[in-house]
PDB file of C-alpha atoms in Angstrom:
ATOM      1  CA  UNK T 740      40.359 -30.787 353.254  1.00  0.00           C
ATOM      2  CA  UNK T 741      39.800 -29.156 356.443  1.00  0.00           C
ATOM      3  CA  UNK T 742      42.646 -31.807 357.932  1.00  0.00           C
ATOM      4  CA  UNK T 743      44.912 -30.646 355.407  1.00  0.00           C
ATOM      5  CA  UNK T 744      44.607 -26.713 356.560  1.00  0.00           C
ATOM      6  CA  UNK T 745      44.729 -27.785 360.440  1.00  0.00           C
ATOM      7  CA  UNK T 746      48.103 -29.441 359.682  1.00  0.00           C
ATOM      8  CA  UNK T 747      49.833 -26.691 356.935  1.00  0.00           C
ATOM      9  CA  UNK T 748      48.558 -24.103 360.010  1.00  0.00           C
ATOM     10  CA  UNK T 749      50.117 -26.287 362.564  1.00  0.00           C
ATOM     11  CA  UNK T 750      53.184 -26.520 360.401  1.00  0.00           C
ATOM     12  CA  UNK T 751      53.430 -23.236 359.837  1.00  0.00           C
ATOM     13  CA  UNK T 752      53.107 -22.138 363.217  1.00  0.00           C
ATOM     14  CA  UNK T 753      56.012 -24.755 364.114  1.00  0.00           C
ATOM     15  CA  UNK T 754      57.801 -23.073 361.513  1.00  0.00           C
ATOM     16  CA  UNK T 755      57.619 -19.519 362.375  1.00  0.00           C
ATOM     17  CA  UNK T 756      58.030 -20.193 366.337  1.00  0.00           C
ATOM     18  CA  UNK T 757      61.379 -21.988 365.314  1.00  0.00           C
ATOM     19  CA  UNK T 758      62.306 -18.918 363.459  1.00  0.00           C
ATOM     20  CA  UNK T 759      61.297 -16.265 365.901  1.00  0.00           C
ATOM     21  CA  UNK T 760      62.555 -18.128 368.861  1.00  0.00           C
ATOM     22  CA  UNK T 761      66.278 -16.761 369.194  1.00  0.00           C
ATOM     23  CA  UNK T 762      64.661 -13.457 368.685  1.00  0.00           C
ATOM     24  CA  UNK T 763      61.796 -13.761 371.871  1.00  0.00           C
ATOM     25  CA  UNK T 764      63.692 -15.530 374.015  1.00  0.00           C
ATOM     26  CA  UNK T 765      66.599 -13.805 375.805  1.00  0.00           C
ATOM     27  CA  UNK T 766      70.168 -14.814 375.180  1.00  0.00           C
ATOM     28  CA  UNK T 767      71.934 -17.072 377.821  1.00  0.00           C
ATOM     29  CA  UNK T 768      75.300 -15.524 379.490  1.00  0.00           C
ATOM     30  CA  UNK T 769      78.001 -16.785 377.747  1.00  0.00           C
ATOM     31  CA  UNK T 770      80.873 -18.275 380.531  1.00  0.00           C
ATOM     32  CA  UNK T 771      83.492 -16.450 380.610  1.00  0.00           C
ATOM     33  CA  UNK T 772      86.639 -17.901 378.967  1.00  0.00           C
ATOM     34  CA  UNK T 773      89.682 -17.504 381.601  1.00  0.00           C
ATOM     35  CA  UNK T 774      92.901 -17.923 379.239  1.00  0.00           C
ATOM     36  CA  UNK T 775      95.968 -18.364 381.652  1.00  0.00           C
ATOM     37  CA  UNK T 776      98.347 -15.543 381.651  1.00  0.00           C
ATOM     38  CA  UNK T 777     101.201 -15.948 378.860  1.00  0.00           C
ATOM     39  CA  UNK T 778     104.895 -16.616 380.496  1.00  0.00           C
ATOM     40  CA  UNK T 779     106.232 -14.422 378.426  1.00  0.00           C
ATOM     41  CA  UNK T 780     103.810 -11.585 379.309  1.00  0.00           C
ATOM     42  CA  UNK T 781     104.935 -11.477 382.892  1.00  0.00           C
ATOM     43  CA  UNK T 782     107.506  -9.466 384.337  1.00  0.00           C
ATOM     44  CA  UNK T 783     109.593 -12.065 385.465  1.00  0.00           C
ATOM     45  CA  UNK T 784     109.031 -13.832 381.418  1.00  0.00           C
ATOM     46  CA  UNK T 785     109.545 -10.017 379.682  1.00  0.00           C
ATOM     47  CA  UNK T 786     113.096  -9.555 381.416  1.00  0.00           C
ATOM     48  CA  UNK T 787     114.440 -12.938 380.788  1.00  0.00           C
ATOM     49  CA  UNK T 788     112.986 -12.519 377.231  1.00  0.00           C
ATOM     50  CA  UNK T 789     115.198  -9.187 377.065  1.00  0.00           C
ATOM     51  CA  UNK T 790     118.326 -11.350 378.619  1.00  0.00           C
ATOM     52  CA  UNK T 791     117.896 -13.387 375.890  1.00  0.00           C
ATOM     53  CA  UNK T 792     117.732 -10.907 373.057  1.00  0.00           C
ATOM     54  CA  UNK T 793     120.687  -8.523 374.090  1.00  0.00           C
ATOM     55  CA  UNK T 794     122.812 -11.676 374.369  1.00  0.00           C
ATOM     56  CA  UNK T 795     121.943 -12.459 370.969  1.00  0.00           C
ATOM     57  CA  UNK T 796     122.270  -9.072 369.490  1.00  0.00           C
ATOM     58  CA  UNK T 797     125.868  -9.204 371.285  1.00  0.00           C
ATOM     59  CA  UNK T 798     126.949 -12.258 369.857  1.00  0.00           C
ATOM     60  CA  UNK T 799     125.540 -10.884 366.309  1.00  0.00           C
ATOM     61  CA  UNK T 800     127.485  -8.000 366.673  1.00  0.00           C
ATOM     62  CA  UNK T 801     124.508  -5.152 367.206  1.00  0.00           C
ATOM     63  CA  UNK T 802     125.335  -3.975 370.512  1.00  0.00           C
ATOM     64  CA  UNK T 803     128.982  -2.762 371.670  1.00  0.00           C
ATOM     65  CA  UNK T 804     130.477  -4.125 375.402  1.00  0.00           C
ATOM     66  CA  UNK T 805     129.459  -1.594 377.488  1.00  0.00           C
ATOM     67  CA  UNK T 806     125.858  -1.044 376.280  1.00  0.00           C
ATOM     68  CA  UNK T 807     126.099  -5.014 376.943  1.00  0.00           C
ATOM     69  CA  UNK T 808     127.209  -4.839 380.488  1.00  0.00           C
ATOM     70  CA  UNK T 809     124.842  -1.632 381.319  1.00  0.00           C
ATOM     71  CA  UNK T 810     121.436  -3.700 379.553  1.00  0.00           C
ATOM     72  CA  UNK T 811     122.669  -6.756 381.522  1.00  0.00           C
ATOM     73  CA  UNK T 812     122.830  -5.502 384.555  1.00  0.00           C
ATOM     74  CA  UNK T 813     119.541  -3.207 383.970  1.00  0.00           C
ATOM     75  CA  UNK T 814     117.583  -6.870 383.216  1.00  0.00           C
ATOM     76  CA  UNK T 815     118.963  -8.971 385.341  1.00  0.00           C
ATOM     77  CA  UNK T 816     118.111  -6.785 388.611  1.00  0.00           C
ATOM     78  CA  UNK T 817     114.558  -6.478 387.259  1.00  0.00           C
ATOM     79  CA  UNK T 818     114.093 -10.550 386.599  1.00  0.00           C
ATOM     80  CA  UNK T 819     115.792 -10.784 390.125  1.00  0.00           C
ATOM     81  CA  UNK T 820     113.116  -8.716 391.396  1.00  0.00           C
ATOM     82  CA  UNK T 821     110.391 -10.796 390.051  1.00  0.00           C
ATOM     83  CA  UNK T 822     111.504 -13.724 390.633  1.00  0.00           C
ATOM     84  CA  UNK T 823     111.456 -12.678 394.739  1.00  0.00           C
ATOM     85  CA  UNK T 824     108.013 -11.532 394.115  1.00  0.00           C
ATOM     86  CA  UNK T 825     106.679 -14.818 392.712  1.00  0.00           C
ATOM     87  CA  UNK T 826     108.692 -16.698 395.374  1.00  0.00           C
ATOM     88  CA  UNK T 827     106.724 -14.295 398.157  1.00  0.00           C
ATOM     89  CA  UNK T 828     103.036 -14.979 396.398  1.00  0.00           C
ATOM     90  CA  UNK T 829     103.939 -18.627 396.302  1.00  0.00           C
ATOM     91  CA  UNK T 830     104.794 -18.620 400.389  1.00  0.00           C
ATOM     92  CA  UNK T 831     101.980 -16.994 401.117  1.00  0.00           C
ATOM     93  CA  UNK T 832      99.689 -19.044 399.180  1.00  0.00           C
ATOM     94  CA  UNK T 833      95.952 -19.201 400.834  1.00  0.00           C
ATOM     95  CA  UNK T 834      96.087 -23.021 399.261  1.00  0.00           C
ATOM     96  CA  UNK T 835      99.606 -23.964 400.982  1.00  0.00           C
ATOM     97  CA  UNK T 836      97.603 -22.455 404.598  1.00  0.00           C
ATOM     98  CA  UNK T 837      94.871 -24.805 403.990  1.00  0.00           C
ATOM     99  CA  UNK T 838      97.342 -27.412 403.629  1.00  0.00           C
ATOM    100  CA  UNK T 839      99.685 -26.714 406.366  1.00  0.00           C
ATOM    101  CA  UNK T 840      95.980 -26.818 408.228  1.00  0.00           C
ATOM    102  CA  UNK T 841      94.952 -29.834 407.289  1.00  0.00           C
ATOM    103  CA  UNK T 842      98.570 -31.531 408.160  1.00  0.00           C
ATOM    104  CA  UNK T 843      98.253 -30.163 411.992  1.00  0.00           C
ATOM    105  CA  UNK T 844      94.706 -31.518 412.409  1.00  0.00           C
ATOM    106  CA  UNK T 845      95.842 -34.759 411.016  1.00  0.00           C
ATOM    107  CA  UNK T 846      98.398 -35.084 413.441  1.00  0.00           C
ATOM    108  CA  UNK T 847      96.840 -33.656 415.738  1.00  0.00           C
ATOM    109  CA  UNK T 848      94.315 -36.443 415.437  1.00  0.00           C
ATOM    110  CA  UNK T 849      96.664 -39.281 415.349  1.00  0.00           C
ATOM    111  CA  UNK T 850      97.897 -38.043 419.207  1.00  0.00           C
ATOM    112  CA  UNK T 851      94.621 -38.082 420.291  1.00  0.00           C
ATOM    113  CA  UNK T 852      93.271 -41.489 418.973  1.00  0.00           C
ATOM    114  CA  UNK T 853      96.331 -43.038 418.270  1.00  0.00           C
ATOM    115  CA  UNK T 854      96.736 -42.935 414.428  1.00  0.00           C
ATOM    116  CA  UNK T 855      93.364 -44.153 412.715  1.00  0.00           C
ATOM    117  CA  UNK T 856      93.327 -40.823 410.598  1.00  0.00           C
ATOM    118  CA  UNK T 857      91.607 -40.518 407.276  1.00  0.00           C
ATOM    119  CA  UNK T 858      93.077 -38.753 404.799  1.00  0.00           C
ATOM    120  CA  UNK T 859      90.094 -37.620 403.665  1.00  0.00           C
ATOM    121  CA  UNK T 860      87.618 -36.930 406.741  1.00  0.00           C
ATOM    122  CA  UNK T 861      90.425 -36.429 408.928  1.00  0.00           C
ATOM    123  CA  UNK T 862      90.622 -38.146 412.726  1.00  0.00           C
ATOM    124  CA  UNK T 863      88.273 -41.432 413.021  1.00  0.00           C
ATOM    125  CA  UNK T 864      87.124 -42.679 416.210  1.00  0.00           C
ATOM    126  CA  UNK T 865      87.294 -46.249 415.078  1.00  0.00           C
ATOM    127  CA  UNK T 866      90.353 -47.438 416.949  1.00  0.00           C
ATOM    128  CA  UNK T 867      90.952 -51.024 415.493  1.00  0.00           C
ATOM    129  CA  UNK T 868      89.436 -49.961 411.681  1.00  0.00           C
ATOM    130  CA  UNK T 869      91.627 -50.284 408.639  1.00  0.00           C
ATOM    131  CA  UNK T 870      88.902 -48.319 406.663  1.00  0.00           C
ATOM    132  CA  UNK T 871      87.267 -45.460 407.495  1.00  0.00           C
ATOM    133  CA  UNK T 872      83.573 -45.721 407.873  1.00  0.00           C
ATOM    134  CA  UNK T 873      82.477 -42.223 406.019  1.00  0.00           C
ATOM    135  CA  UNK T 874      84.162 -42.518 402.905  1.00  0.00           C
ATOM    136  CA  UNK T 875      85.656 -46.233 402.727  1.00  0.00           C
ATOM    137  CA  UNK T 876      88.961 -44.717 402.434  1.00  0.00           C
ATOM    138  CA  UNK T 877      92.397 -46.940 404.083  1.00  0.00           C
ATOM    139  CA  UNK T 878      93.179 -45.217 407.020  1.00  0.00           C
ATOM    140  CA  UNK T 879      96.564 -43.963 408.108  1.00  0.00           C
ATOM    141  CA  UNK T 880      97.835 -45.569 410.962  1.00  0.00           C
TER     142      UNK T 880
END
């Protein structure tokens, strides 16, 4: 009997913890969720979306010649402009500097030891290796 109300009390117990514990024990941080940026939300997606729509109402008949041309010309200049911009963010890319980087250390490497170059660890000072002795990679002679 006494076994019997040890166990239903340790049950219990097992129970109630179980229930309580999202309440007593602080919530983890959710991550974040990063969603990537619609194309059609950008500026360069919104003007060639309007490009797209005035042609269409002009074929359908909803907007005369010259509020054609003068929309045209008002969209057009402003998907020129950002397409320039995304071509300057794209030159100036922090990840295309770390490439250009990692090209003039390679070669910089294969002048000074003669091509054994890793792609990976960059200049190897194993001369006659076909494999580079870090990371097992082929090396570029």
């Amino acid at each position: 009997m006494v076994w019997e109300a040890v166990a239903s009390l340790g049950v219990g117990l097992l129970a109630l913890w179980l229930v309580l514990q999202p309440v007593v024990r602080p919530a983890t941080p959710k991550p974040e969720v990063v969603e990537p940026i619609d194309p059609e939300e950008t500026p360069k997606g919104v003007a060639l979306a309007a490009l797209k729509e005035i042609e269409f109402d002009r074929e359908t008949g909803k907007l005369s010649d010259g509020d054609y041309e003068m929309l045209k010309a008002k969209y057009t200049e402003s998907a020129l402009v950002a397409l320039r911009d995304e071509g300057a963010l794209v030159k100036g890319d922090a990840v295309e500097g770390m490439i250009d980087a990692r090209l003039r250390l390679l070669r910089a490497g294969e002048a000074e030891i003669g091509g054994a170059v890793c792609a990976t660890c960059g200049p190897r000072p194993e001369t006659d290796a076909l494999f580079c002795s870090s990371c097992s990679r082929r090396l570029v002679v």
